[in-house]
Amino acid sequence: MGNISLNQVTKSFGDVQVIPPLDLDINEGEFVVFVGPSGCGKSTLLRLIAGLEDTTSGHISIDGNDATQLPPAKRGLAMVFQSYALYPHMSVRKNIAFPLRMAGLDEAAQTAKIDAAAKALNLTDYLDRKPGQLSGGQRQRVAIGRAIVREPSAFLFDEPLSNLDAALRVGMRLEIMELHEKLKTTMIYVTHDQVEAMTMADKIVVLQAGVIEQVGSPLELYHAPRNKFVAGFIGSPKMNQIEGPEAAKHDATTIGIRPEHLTVSKTEGMWKGRVGVAEHLGSDTFIHVHDTGLMDMMTVRITGDIEARHGDTIYLTPVADQMHRFDEKGLRIA
Amino acid sequence: MATAHSKSAARMMIAPAVFVLLVWMLIPLCMTLYFSFADYRPMRGIFEAWIGFKNYESFLTSSSFMKSLLTTLWMVGGILTITITGGVAMALLLDKPMFGQGIVRILVIAPFFVMPTVSALVWKNMFFNVDNGLFSYAYEFFGAQPFDFLSQAPLLSIVIIVAWQWLPFATLILLTAVQSLDSEKLEAAEIDGAPAFARFRFIILPHLSRAITVVILIQTIFLLSIFAEIFVTTNGAFGTRTLTYLVYQRVLESQNIGLGSAGGIIAVILANIVAIFLMRIVGKNLDN
Amino acid sequence: MARAITTQKKVMWTALAWAFGLMMFFPIMWTFLTSFKTEATAISDPPVWFFFDWTLENYADVQARSNYPKALMNSIIIAVGSTLLGILIAVPAAWSMAFVPSNRTKDILLWMLSTKMLPAVGVLYPLVLLAKWLGVMDSRVLLVVVLMLINLPIIVWMLYTYFREIPGEILEASRMDGASLKDEILYVLTPMALPGIASTILLNIILAWNEAFWTILLTTVDAAPLTKFIASFSAPEGLFYAKLSAASMLAVAPILIMGWFSQKQLVRGLTFGAVK
């Protein structure tokens, strides 16, 4: 249950091809995150899997069956929308009951499942309220509840946390991860936030302009990004990417070093620069370094605090085995 | 959302409406077209299937046609003038701060909801009637001779009746437009020293021009088919015979189907010309 | 606006506006008052305003007329019938245009609106002929169908604008939840669009009730609604102002009430969105 395969799937809107031929395998029980910048096609891909859009060519199979021509209702999937898409004229109970009603379950069976889902999601007290009377987080849970009762082979999440404020987002993130632990069902999650991707995923699919740049576990993507785009997208602050003579010294067109893999010193180091803005968070400090001659502005991350004032001279040294090398095509050199 | 399923469902769902309107448009219109080229006068038992454009010739060259065109022009023009100027004035007035605005709106809007036969008869008998109408009492009260509206100024009478009915429509539309006018622009002009009339002419009027155009076009479409008011007051006599009424008489009263049909086609063509302008504006709006 | 609105100005505008409002409403008010007068009082010189012996005899008289109850019934059946028939055809069409638009959607919508511009005289004789041939002349069925056809563009248009305000995602969610098209429209769309549908029905009943071309020319005795019934007062039979007033009030009052609730719908429905 929950194996999904995409085979040479393309999608065009009119004459514009937004997704060139794409292959992807999603295994049972995985938490897969589609991540990428705006317009990269991640939501489109999710909707193709859901059946809300038709593929222009290619096949989608779900649990071994060709689902390409199946309407959304028959694919056995459930989706949580960014805006929750709750039925405003129905109570929470009726919202969650709706898919069960459509499936023809009798009242008793419906009630049992609704009560179970409500208990799991802390919604029991709200069953008789309407969506308009709920907070954002509660609505989110109702949307999830509505998806859970369908017992789908996979859950599809379309940027579910974007409409929540920061504090709520962190809490909901954990709840969704707990849900995955408990249900062990395949989950496909779309987000533009790479932090969500890194913390939640078993497997991340990085997309740009409809093309899969890399598929891998969070740590794989962190340690071994396949190209400059993935290297720059995963990890915050962004990896420093240096071109020119310094890169040539290391037999590459571009070298990359993450801000957390640079050591600093006031007196000596491989690269010399001038301190610009320093962001002191207490737990970490981000220092922006200018005039290195290597790139416009390098970013360094240090645990704890450091005395570095604007204009001070500073020396940076990369940690030896953490340097990434990329060739002239932007691809990783092993 | 666009999938093959939903697209084919969409086609099926829109089909009844399209089919029904298509039939409504094509079949009767084609029949009228057909009859317009025939000489068909059932009361006299005459039927000749094809006489070319003779009906059109005689309709267009008849003195009744030119007169009816003029009558239509005067009627529609008169009603438009009254409703637009009155509508702008009422809209500006209703936009001002006042007490009981909601009720005043209701009072002003009410005439639009009165059925045409009722308003025509009420005006004809209780206001215009030279013996017992209220206007006659008013004239006498001021020491003048009562004015027999319906026989001395029948066209004006009908214009008054219909203008009374449509003034609320124009007012409502123009009020909506006035209320969408950003008050900041007016305040800036006031601060710059512009007097009230200049503010009206250079800021309010241009903003309203689009709404006014829409009102003119929509009202024209409806006014071209005024029927009940004429039917119930003058029956087309005394110079109140519009093009619509002329065609109606040819078809149903004198039963010259061929001639009347030609007239009907001509009316359709004229209405289409107005409609094209309206559709362009509506079409532009649909793009938003 | 920081500047205070002087009460004096407010009073001035109020006076002016009420004056015009009352002037516009006067004919209706006068008809209302006259309906409670005796015929003699109705044409008294000078006219009486409020202080007379109010009587209900005119209302009784009009309602006793053999064709009044029938005319009333006909108006109701024709107005409600044509509206409901129109809704049945228009809801799917509006759904299709609002939620699955295609390149042709705009053109189809404009075309539908253009059918409303067709002058009725252009199709008068064929309709009479067809009606006679089908044996439906002077029948309610005929009028229900004809009035539905002339108002269908407005119904479709209004529903279309209301449907567009519903977030498409909610309908998608229902599809994911296993709803068929019928389920989607019945259990999700219609309840959400109920206010819009109600407004459309309201405006349409008003338009159909007041229609005074086809209802006059396609009926004689059986299907004649109130529009034609009132027209029978046009040939004077002695004193009749009070009765005319009573008949008029009976014909007009329900619509006046409905109309007061539907001002916004009027703007939306009859200007086809060209004015916001």
Coordinates of N, CA and C in Angstrom, one line a residue, chain A residues 107-196:
Chain A
E107 N -24.3 4.9 9.3 CA -24.2 5.9 10.4 C -23.3 5.5 11.5
A108 N -23.5 4.3 12.0 CA -22.7 3.8 13.1 C -21.2 3.7 12.8
A109 N -20.9 3.2 11.6 CA -19.5 3.1 11.2 C -18.9 4.4 11.1
Q110 N -19.7 5.4 10.5 CA -19.2 6.7 10.4 C -18.9 7.3 11.7
T111 N -19.8 7.2 12.7 CA -19.6 7.8 14.0 C -18.3 7.3 14.6
A112 N -18.2 5.9 14.5 CA -17.0 5.3 15.1 C -15.7 5.9 14.6
K113 N -15.6 6.0 13.3 CA -14.4 6.5 12.7 C -14.2 8.0 13.0
I114 N -15.3 8.8 13.0 CA -15.2 10.2 13.3 C -14.6 10.4 14.7
D115 N -15.2 9.7 15.6 CA -14.8 9.8 17.0 C -13.4 9.5 17.2
A116 N -12.9 8.4 16.5 CA -11.5 8.0 16.7 C -10.6 9.1 16.1
A117 N -10.9 9.6 15.0 CA -10.1 10.6 14.4 C -10.1 11.9 15.2
A118 N -11.3 12.2 15.7 CA -11.3 13.4 16.6 C -10.5 13.3 17.8
K119 N -10.5 12.1 18.4 CA -9.7 11.9 19.6 C -8.2 12.0 19.3
A120 N -7.8 11.4 18.1 CA -6.4 11.4 17.8 C -5.9 12.9 17.5
L121 N -6.8 13.7 17.1 CA -6.4 15.1 16.7 C -6.9 16.1 17.7
N122 N -7.4 15.7 18.9 CA -7.9 16.7 19.9 C -9.0 17.5 19.4
L123 N -9.9 16.9 18.6 CA -11.0 17.7 18.1 C -12.3 17.4 18.7
T124 N -12.3 16.5 19.7 CA -13.6 16.0 20.2 C -14.5 17.1 20.8
D125 N -13.9 18.2 21.3 CA -14.7 19.3 21.9 C -15.3 20.2 20.8
Y126 N -14.7 20.0 19.6 CA -15.1 21.0 18.5 C -16.0 20.4 17.5
L127 N -16.4 19.1 17.7 CA -17.1 18.4 16.6 C -18.4 19.2 16.1
D128 N -19.0 19.9 17.0 CA -20.3 20.6 16.5 C -20.1 22.0 16.1
R129 N -18.9 22.5 16.1 CA -18.6 23.8 15.6 C -18.5 23.8 14.1
K130 N -18.7 25.1 13.5 CA -18.4 25.2 12.1 C -17.0 25.8 11.9
P131 N -16.5 25.5 10.7 CA -15.1 26.0 10.4 C -14.9 27.4 10.7
G132 N -15.9 28.2 10.5 CA -15.7 29.7 10.7 C -15.4 30.0 12.2
Q133 N -15.8 29.0 13.1 CA -15.6 29.3 14.5 C -14.3 28.7 15.0
L134 N -13.5 28.2 14.1 CA -12.2 27.6 14.6 C -11.0 28.4 14.3
S135 N -9.9 28.2 15.0 CA -8.7 28.9 14.7 C -8.0 28.1 13.6
G136 N -6.9 28.8 13.1 CA -6.2 28.2 11.9 C -5.7 26.8 12.2
G137 N -5.1 26.6 13.4 CA -4.5 25.3 13.7 C -5.6 24.2 13.8
Q138 N -6.8 24.6 14.4 CA -7.9 23.7 14.5 C -8.4 23.3 13.1
R139 N -8.5 24.3 12.3 CA -9.0 24.0 10.9 C -8.1 23.0 10.2
Q140 N -6.8 23.3 10.4 CA -5.8 22.4 9.9 C -6.0 21.0 10.3
R141 N -6.3 20.8 11.6 CA -6.5 19.4 12.1 C -7.8 18.8 11.6
V142 N -8.8 19.6 11.4 CA -10.1 19.1 10.8 C -9.7 18.6 9.4
A143 N -8.9 19.4 8.6 CA -8.6 19.0 7.3 C -7.8 17.6 7.3
I144 N -7.0 17.5 8.3 CA -6.2 16.2 8.4 C -7.2 15.1 8.8
G145 N -8.1 15.4 9.7 CA -9.0 14.4 10.2 C -9.9 13.9 9.0
R146 N -10.3 14.8 8.2 CA -11.1 14.5 7.0 C -10.3 13.5 6.1
A147 N -9.0 13.8 6.0 CA -8.1 12.9 5.2 C -7.9 11.5 5.8
I148 N -7.7 11.5 7.2 CA -7.4 10.3 7.9 C -8.5 9.3 7.8
V149 N -9.8 9.7 7.9 CA -10.9 8.8 8.0 C -11.0 8.0 6.7
R150 N -10.4 8.5 5.6 CA -10.5 7.8 4.3 C -9.6 6.6 4.3
E151 N -8.7 6.5 5.3 CA -7.7 5.5 5.3 C -7.1 5.3 3.9
P152 N -6.4 6.4 3.4 CA -5.9 6.3 2.1 C -4.6 5.6 2.0
S153 N -4.2 5.2 0.8 CA -2.9 4.6 0.6 C -1.8 5.6 0.7
A154 N -2.1 6.9 0.5 CA -1.1 8.0 0.7 C -1.8 9.3 1.0
F155 N -1.1 10.1 1.9 CA -1.6 11.5 2.2 C -0.9 12.4 1.3
L156 N -1.6 13.4 0.8 CA -1.0 14.5 0.0 C -1.2 15.8 0.7
F157 N -0.1 16.5 1.0 CA -0.1 17.8 1.7 C 0.3 18.9 0.8
D158 N -0.5 19.9 0.5 CA -0.1 21.0 -0.3 C 0.2 22.2 0.5
E159 N 1.5 22.4 0.9 CA 1.9 23.6 1.7 C 0.9 23.8 2.8
P160 N 0.7 22.8 3.7 CA -0.4 22.9 4.7 C 0.0 24.0 5.8
L161 N 1.2 24.3 6.0 CA 1.6 25.2 7.1 C 1.8 26.6 6.7
S162 N 1.7 26.9 5.4 CA 2.0 28.3 4.9 C 1.0 29.3 5.5
N163 N -0.2 28.9 5.8 CA -1.2 29.9 6.3 C -1.1 30.1 7.9
L164 N -0.2 29.4 8.5 CA -0.1 29.5 10.0 C 1.0 30.4 10.4
D165 N 0.9 31.0 11.6 CA 1.9 31.8 12.1 C 3.1 31.0 12.5
A166 N 4.3 31.6 12.7 CA 5.5 30.9 12.9 C 5.4 29.9 14.1
A167 N 4.9 30.3 15.2 CA 4.9 29.5 16.4 C 4.0 28.2 16.2
L168 N 2.9 28.5 15.6 CA 1.9 27.4 15.3 C 2.5 26.4 14.3
R169 N 3.3 27.0 13.4 CA 3.9 26.1 12.3 C 4.8 25.1 12.9
V170 N 5.6 25.5 13.9 CA 6.6 24.5 14.5 C 5.8 23.4 15.2
G171 N 4.7 23.8 15.9 CA 3.9 22.8 16.6 C 3.3 21.8 15.7
M172 N 2.7 22.3 14.6 CA 2.0 21.5 13.6 C 2.9 20.6 12.9
R173 N 4.1 21.1 12.7 CA 5.1 20.3 12.0 C 5.4 19.0 12.8
L174 N 5.5 19.2 14.1 CA 5.8 18.0 14.9 C 4.6 17.1 14.9
E175 N 3.4 17.7 15.0 CA 2.2 16.8 15.0 C 2.1 16.0 13.7
I176 N 2.4 16.6 12.6 CA 2.3 15.8 11.4 C 3.3 14.7 11.4
M177 N 4.5 15.0 11.9 CA 5.5 14.0 11.9 C 5.1 12.8 12.9
E178 N 4.5 13.2 14.0 CA 4.0 12.2 14.9 C 2.9 11.3 14.2
L179 N 2.1 12.0 13.5 CA 1.0 11.3 12.7 C 1.7 10.2 11.8
H180 N 2.7 10.6 11.2 CA 3.4 9.7 10.3 C 3.9 8.5 11.0
E181 N 4.5 8.8 12.2 CA 5.1 7.7 13.0 C 4.0 6.7 13.3
K182 N 2.8 7.3 13.7 CA 1.7 6.4 14.2 C 1.1 5.6 13.0
L183 N 0.8 6.3 11.9 CA 0.0 5.7 10.9 C 0.9 4.9 9.9
K184 N 2.1 5.3 9.8 CA 3.0 4.6 8.9 C 2.6 4.6 7.4
T185 N 1.7 5.6 7.1 CA 1.2 5.7 5.7 C 2.1 6.6 4.9
T186 N 2.2 6.3 3.6 CA 3.0 7.2 2.7 C 2.5 8.6 2.8
M187 N 3.4 9.6 2.9 CA 2.9 11.0 2.9 C 3.8 11.7 1.9
I188 N 3.1 12.5 1.0 CA 3.8 13.3 0.1 C 3.5 14.8 0.4
Y189 N 4.5 15.5 0.7 CA 4.4 16.9 1.3 C 5.0 17.9 0.4
V190 N 4.3 18.9 0.1 CA 4.9 20.0 -0.8 C 5.2 21.2 0.1
T191 N 6.3 21.8 -0.1 CA 6.6 23.0 0.7 C 7.7 23.8 -0.1
H192 N 7.8 25.1 0.2 CA 8.9 25.9 -0.4 C 9.9 26.1 0.7
D193 N 9.6 25.6 1.9 CA 10.5 25.9 3.1 C 11.5 24.7 3.3
Q194 N 12.7 25.0 3.1 CA 13.7 23.9 3.1 C 13.9 23.4 4.5
V195 N 13.6 24.2 5.5 CA 13.7 23.7 6.9 C 12.6 22.6 7.2
E196 N 11.4 22.9 6.7 CA 10.3 21.8 6.8 C 10.8 20.6 6.1

